[in-house]
Tab-separated table of C-alpha atoms in Angstrom:
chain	number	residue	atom	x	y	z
A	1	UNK	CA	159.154	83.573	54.436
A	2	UNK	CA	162.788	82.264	54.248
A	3	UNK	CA	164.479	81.521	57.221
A	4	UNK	CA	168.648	82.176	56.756
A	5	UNK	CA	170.193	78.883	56.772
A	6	UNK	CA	173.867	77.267	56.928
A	7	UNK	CA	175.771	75.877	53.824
A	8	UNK	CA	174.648	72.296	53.490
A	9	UNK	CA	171.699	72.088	56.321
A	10	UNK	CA	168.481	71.022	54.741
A	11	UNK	CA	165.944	73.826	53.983
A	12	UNK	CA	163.366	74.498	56.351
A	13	UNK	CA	160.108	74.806	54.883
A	14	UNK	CA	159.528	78.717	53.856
A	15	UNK	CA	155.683	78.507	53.694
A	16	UNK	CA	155.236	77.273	57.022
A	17	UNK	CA	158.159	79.010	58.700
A	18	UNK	CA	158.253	76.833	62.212
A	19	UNK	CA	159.979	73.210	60.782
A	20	UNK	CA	162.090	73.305	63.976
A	21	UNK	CA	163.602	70.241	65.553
A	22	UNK	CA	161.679	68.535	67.912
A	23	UNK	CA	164.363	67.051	68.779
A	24	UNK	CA	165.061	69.833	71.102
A	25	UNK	CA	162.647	68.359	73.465
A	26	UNK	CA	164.905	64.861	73.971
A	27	UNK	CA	168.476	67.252	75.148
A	28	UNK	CA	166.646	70.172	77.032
A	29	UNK	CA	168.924	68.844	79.865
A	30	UNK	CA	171.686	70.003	77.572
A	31	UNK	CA	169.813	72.731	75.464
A	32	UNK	CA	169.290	74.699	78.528
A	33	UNK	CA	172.824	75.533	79.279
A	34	UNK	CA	172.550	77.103	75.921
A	35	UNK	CA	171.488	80.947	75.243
A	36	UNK	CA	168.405	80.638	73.154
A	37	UNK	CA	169.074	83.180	70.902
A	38	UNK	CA	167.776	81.391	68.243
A	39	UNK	CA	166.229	78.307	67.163
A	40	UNK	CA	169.357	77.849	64.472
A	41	UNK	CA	171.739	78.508	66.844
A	42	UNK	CA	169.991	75.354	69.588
A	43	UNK	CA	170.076	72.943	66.241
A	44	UNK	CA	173.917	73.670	65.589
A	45	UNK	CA	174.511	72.961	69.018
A	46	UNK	CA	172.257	69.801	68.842
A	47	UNK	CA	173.952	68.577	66.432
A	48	UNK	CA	177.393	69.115	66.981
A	49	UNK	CA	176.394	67.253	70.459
A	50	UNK	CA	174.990	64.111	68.541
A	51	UNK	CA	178.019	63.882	66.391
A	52	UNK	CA	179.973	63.710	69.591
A	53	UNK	CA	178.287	61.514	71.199
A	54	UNK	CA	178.577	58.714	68.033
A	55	UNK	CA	174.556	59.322	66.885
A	56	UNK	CA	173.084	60.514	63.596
A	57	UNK	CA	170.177	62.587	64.282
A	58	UNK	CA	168.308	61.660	60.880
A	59	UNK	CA	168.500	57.741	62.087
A	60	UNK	CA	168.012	58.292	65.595
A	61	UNK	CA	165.612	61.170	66.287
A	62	UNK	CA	162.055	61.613	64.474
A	63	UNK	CA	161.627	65.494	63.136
A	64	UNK	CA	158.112	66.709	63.548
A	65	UNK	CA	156.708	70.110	62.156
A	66	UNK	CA	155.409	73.223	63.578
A	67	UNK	CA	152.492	74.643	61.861
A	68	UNK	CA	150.104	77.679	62.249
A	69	UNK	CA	146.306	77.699	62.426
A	70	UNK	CA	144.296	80.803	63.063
A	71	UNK	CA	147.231	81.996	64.758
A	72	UNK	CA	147.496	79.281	66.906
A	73	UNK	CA	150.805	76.982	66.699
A	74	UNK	CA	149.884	73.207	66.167
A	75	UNK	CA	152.150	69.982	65.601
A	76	UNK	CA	152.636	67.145	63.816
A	77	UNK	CA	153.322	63.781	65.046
A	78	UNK	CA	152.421	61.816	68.364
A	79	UNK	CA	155.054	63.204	70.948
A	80	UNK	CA	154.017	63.884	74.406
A	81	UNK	CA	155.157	67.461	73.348
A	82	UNK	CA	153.116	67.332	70.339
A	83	UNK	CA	150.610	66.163	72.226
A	84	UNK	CA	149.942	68.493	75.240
A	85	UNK	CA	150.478	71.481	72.906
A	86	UNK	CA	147.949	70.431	70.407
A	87	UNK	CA	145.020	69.613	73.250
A	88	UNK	CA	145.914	73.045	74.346
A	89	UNK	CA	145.643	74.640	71.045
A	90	UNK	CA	142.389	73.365	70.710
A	91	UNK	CA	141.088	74.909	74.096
A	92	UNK	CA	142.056	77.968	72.789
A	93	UNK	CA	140.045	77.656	69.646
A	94	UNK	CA	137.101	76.585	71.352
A	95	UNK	CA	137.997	80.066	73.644
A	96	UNK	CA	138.922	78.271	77.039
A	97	UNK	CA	142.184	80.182	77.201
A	98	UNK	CA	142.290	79.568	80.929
A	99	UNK	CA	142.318	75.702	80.951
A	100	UNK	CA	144.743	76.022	78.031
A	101	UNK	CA	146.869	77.895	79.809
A	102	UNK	CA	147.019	74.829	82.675
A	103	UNK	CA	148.613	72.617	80.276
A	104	UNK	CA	151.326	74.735	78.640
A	105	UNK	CA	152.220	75.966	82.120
A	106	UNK	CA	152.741	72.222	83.530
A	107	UNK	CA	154.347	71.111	79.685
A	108	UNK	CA	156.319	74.492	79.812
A	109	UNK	CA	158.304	72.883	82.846
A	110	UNK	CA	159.787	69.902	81.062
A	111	UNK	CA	160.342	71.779	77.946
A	112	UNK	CA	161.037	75.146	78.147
A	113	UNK	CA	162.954	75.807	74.567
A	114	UNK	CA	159.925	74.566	73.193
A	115	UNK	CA	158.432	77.345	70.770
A	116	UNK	CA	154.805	76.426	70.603
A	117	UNK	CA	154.506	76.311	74.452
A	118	UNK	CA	156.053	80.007	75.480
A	119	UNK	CA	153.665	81.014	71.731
A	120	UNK	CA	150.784	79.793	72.831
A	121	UNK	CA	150.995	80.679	76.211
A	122	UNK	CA	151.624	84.131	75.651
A	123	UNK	CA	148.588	84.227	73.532
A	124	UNK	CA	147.062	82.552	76.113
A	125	UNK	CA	147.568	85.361	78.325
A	126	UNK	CA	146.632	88.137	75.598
A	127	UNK	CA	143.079	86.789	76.397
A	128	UNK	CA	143.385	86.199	79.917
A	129	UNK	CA	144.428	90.045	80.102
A	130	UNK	CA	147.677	89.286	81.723
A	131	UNK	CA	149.462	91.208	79.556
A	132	UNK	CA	152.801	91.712	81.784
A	133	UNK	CA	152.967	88.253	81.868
A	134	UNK	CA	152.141	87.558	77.700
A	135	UNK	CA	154.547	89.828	77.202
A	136	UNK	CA	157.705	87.975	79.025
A	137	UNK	CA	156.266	84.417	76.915
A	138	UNK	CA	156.246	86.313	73.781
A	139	UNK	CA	159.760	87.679	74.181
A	140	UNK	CA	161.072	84.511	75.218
A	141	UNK	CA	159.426	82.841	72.053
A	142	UNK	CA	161.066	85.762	69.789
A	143	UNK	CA	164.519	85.178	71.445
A	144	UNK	CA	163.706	80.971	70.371
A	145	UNK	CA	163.033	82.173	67.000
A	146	UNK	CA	163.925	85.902	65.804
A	147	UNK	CA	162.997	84.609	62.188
A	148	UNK	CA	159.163	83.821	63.317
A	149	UNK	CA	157.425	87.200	62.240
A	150	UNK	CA	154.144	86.203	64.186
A	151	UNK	CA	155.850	86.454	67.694
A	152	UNK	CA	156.717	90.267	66.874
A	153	UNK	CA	153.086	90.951	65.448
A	154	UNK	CA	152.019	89.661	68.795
A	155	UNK	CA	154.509	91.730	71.268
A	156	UNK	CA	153.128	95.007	69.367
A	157	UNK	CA	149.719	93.754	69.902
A	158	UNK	CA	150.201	93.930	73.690
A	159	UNK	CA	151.881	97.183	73.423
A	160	UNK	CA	148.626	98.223	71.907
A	161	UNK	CA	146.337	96.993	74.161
A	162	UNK	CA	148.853	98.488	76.559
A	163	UNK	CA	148.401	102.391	75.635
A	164	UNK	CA	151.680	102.317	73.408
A	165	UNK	CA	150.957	102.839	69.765
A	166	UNK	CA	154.000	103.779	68.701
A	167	UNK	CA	156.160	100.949	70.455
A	168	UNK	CA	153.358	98.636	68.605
A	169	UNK	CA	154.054	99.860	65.263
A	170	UNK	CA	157.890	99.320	65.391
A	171	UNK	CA	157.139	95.861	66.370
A	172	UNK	CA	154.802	95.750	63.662
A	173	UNK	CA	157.878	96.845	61.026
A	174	UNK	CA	160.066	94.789	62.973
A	175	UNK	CA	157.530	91.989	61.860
A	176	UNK	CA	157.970	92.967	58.085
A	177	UNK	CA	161.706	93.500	58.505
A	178	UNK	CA	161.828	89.874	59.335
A	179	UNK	CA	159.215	88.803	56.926
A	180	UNK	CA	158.164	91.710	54.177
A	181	UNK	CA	155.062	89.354	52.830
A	182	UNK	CA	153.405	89.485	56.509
A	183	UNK	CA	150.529	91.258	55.543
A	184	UNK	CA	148.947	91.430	58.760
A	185	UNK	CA	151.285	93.937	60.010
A	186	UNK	CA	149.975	96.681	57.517
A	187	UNK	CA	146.523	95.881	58.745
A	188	UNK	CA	147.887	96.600	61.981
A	189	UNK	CA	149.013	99.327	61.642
A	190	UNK	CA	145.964	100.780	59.734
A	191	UNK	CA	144.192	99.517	62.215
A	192	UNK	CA	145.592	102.042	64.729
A	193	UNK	CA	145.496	105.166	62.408
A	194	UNK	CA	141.311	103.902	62.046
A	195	UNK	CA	141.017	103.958	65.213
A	196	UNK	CA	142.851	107.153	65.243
A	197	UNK	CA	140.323	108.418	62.274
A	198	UNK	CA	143.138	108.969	60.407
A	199	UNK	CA	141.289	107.585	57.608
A	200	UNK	CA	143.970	108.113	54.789
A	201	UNK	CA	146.667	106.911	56.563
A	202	UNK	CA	144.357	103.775	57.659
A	203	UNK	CA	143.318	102.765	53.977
A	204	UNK	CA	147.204	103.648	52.583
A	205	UNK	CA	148.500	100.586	55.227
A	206	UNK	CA	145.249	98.719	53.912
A	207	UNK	CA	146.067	99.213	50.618
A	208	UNK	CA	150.169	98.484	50.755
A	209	UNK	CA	148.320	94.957	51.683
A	210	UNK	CA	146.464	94.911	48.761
A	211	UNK	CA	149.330	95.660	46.488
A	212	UNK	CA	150.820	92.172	47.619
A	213	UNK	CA	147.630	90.048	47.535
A	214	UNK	CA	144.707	91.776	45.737
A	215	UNK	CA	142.238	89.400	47.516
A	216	UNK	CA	143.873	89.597	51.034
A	217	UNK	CA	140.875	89.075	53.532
A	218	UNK	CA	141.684	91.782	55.632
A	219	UNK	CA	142.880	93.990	53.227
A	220	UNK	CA	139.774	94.004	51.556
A	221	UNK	CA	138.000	94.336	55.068
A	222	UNK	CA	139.781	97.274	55.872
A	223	UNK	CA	138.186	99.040	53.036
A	224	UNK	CA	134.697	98.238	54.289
A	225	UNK	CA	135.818	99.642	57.308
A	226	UNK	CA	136.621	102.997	55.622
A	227	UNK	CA	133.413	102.931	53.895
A	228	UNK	CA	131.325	102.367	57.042
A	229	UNK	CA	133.263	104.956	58.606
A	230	UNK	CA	131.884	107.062	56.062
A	231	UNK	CA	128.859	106.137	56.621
A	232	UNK	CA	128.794	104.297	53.127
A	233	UNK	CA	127.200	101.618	53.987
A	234	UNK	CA	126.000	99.746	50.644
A	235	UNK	CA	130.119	100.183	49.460
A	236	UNK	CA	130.545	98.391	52.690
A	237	UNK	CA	128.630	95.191	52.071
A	238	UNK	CA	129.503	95.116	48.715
A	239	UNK	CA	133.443	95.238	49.718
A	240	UNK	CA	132.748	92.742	52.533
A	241	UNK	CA	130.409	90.209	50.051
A	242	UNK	CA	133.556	90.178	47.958
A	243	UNK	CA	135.921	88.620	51.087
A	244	UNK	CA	136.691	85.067	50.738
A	245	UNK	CA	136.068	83.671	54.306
A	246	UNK	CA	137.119	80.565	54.155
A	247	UNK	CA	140.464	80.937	55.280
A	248	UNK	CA	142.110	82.875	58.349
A	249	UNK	CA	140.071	86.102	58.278
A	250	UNK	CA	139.544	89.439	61.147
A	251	UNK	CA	136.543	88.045	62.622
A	252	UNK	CA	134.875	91.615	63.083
A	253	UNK	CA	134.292	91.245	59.381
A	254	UNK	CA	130.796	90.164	60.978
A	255	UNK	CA	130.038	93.120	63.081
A	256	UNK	CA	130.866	95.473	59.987
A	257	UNK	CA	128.388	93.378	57.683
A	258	UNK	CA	125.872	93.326	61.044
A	259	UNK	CA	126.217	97.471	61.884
A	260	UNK	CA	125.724	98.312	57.618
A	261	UNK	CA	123.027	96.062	56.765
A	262	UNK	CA	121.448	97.476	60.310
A	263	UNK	CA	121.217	100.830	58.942
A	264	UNK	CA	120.030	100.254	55.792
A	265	UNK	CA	117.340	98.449	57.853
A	266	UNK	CA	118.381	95.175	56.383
A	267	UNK	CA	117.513	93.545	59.950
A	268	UNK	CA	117.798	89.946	58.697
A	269	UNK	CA	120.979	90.271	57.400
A	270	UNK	CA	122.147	92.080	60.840
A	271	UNK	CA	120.513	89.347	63.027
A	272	UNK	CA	122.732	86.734	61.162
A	273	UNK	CA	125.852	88.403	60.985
A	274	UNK	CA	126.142	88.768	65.055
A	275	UNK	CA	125.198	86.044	65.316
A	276	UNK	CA	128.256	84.842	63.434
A	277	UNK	CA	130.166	86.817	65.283
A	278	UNK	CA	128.969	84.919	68.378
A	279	UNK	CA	129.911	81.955	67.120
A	280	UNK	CA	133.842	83.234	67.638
A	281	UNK	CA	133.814	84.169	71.666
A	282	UNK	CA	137.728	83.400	71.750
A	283	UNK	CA	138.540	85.852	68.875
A	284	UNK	CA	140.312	88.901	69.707
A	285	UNK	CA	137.708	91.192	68.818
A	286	UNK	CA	135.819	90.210	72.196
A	287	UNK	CA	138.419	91.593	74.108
A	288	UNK	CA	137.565	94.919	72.961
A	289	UNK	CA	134.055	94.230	72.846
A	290	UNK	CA	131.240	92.930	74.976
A	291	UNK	CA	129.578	89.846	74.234
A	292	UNK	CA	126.676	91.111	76.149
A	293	UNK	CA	126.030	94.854	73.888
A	294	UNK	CA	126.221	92.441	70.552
A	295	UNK	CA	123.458	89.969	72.052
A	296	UNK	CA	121.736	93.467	72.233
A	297	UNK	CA	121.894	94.327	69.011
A	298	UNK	CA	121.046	90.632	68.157
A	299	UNK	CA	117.615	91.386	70.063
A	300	UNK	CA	116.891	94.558	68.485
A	301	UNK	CA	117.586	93.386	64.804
A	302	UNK	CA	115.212	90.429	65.896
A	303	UNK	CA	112.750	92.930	66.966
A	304	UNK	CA	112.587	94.601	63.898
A	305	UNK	CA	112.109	91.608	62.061
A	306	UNK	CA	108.934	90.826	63.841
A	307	UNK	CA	107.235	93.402	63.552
């Protein structure tokens, strides 16, 4: 992803997509007179302010990146900023969304151009099912940085959970506009036409993904989802054996391994595989699904196996 950039202004990283300017955080008292319509617009500001003022930014201020990590934004560097944002980030990967939602509300208030603090917060609230409120962090974080193709994913999630399927998928295009190798929004949107059992529309989204990266995770899982729909259940496993899962990857890859090796009476296979899925509590997929119906199915595989 390449973010537009002004004649003779350093490149900002394209893989990463979030090297913005921590030095935001040191001139908020300033920053916030400014509209935040986007993070470019802040840094011209920023520095035509330090010029001004006699300093050069590259002596004066350290830079510090912005990174992503299971769709959680992390930092670099040792800033109180930094700091607070990463303890927070890690809350949320251990699935303690409310407690991670204390801190970025208290570091929100002393820096509230930050980006990862209105992103994470909004996710934050995805899980807390305060979506009204995820939705005004996630907008704000979009107006911070249009370019960020995440943030839009995100908004059309809520609009999703929200009833509104077609107001999610133009935020899902919206995502590509701004970014045409985010292959999550395909998945997306194949995701609602599955759930739709529009089954040919699903796998055509799936497959656009594929076309881009043969080997993308979800891509690949989305298949496997078409065959278990189908009830084709051995094309299932053997799609989902084939997923590399080492990286980022739709957690409910699990429960479609568990629910095909439980009908071909492969119980083993389905005890493990919730149980991996138990292992991610925090993911997304719980809020759609009850911990407690696939500690069920845990027992029942388990029973089988006994007997």
């Amino acid at each position: 992803m390449v973010f537009p950039m002004k004649k003779n202004r350093p490149p900002i990283d394209p893989v990463r997509a979030l090297a913005i300017s921590i030095t935001v955080l040191f001139l908020r008292s300033v920053l916030v007179m400014i509209p935040p319509v986007t993070a470019f617009a802040a840094e011209d500001r920023l520095f035509e302010l330090m010029e001004q003022a006699g300093q050069r930014p590259a002596e004066q201020v350290a830079k510090e990146e912005i990174f992503s990590r299971n769709n959680i934004l992390y930092c670099t560097g040792t800033s109180p900023a930094a700091v607070a944002n990463n303890r927070a980030a890690e809350l949320m990967e251990k699935g303690d969304y409310a407690k991670a939602a204390e801190i970025l509300e208290s570091a929100l208030g002393r820096s509230s151009l930050f980006l990862p603090f209105r992103y994470n917060l909004g996710l934050c609230r995805i899980h807390l099912d305060e979506l009204p409120v995820a939705l005004i962090h996630l907008d704000k974080a979009a107006q911070l940085l249009p370019e960020y193709s995440r943030t839009w994913l995100n908004i059309g999630f809520i609009h999703e959970r929200m009833g509104r399927d077609d107001l999610a998928m133009q935020y899902y295009k919206s995502a590509l506009h701004r970014n045409p190798r985010e292959l999550e929004a395909y998945i997306l949107t194949g995701n609602i036409y599955f759930k739709r059992n529009q089954l040919e529309m699903a796998a055509r989204h799936y497959n656009r993904s594929l076309r881009e990266n043969p080997r993308y995770p979800n891509g690949l899982l989305g298949r496997a989802k078409i065959h278990f729909e189908r009830e084709e259940y051995l094309k299932a496993i053997v799609q989902i054996k084939s997923i590399d899962t080492s990286g980022e990857y739709d957690k409910a890859l699990h429960y479609y391994f568990a629910e095909s090796a439980y009908r071909l009476r492969d119980y083993q296979t389905a005890f493990d595989q919730y149980g991996e899925l138990l292992k991610h509590r925090g993911d997304r997929f719980f809020l759609t699904n009850s911990t407690f119906i696939i500690q069920h199915k845990m027992e029942l595989a388990r029973r089988f196996i006994e007997r």
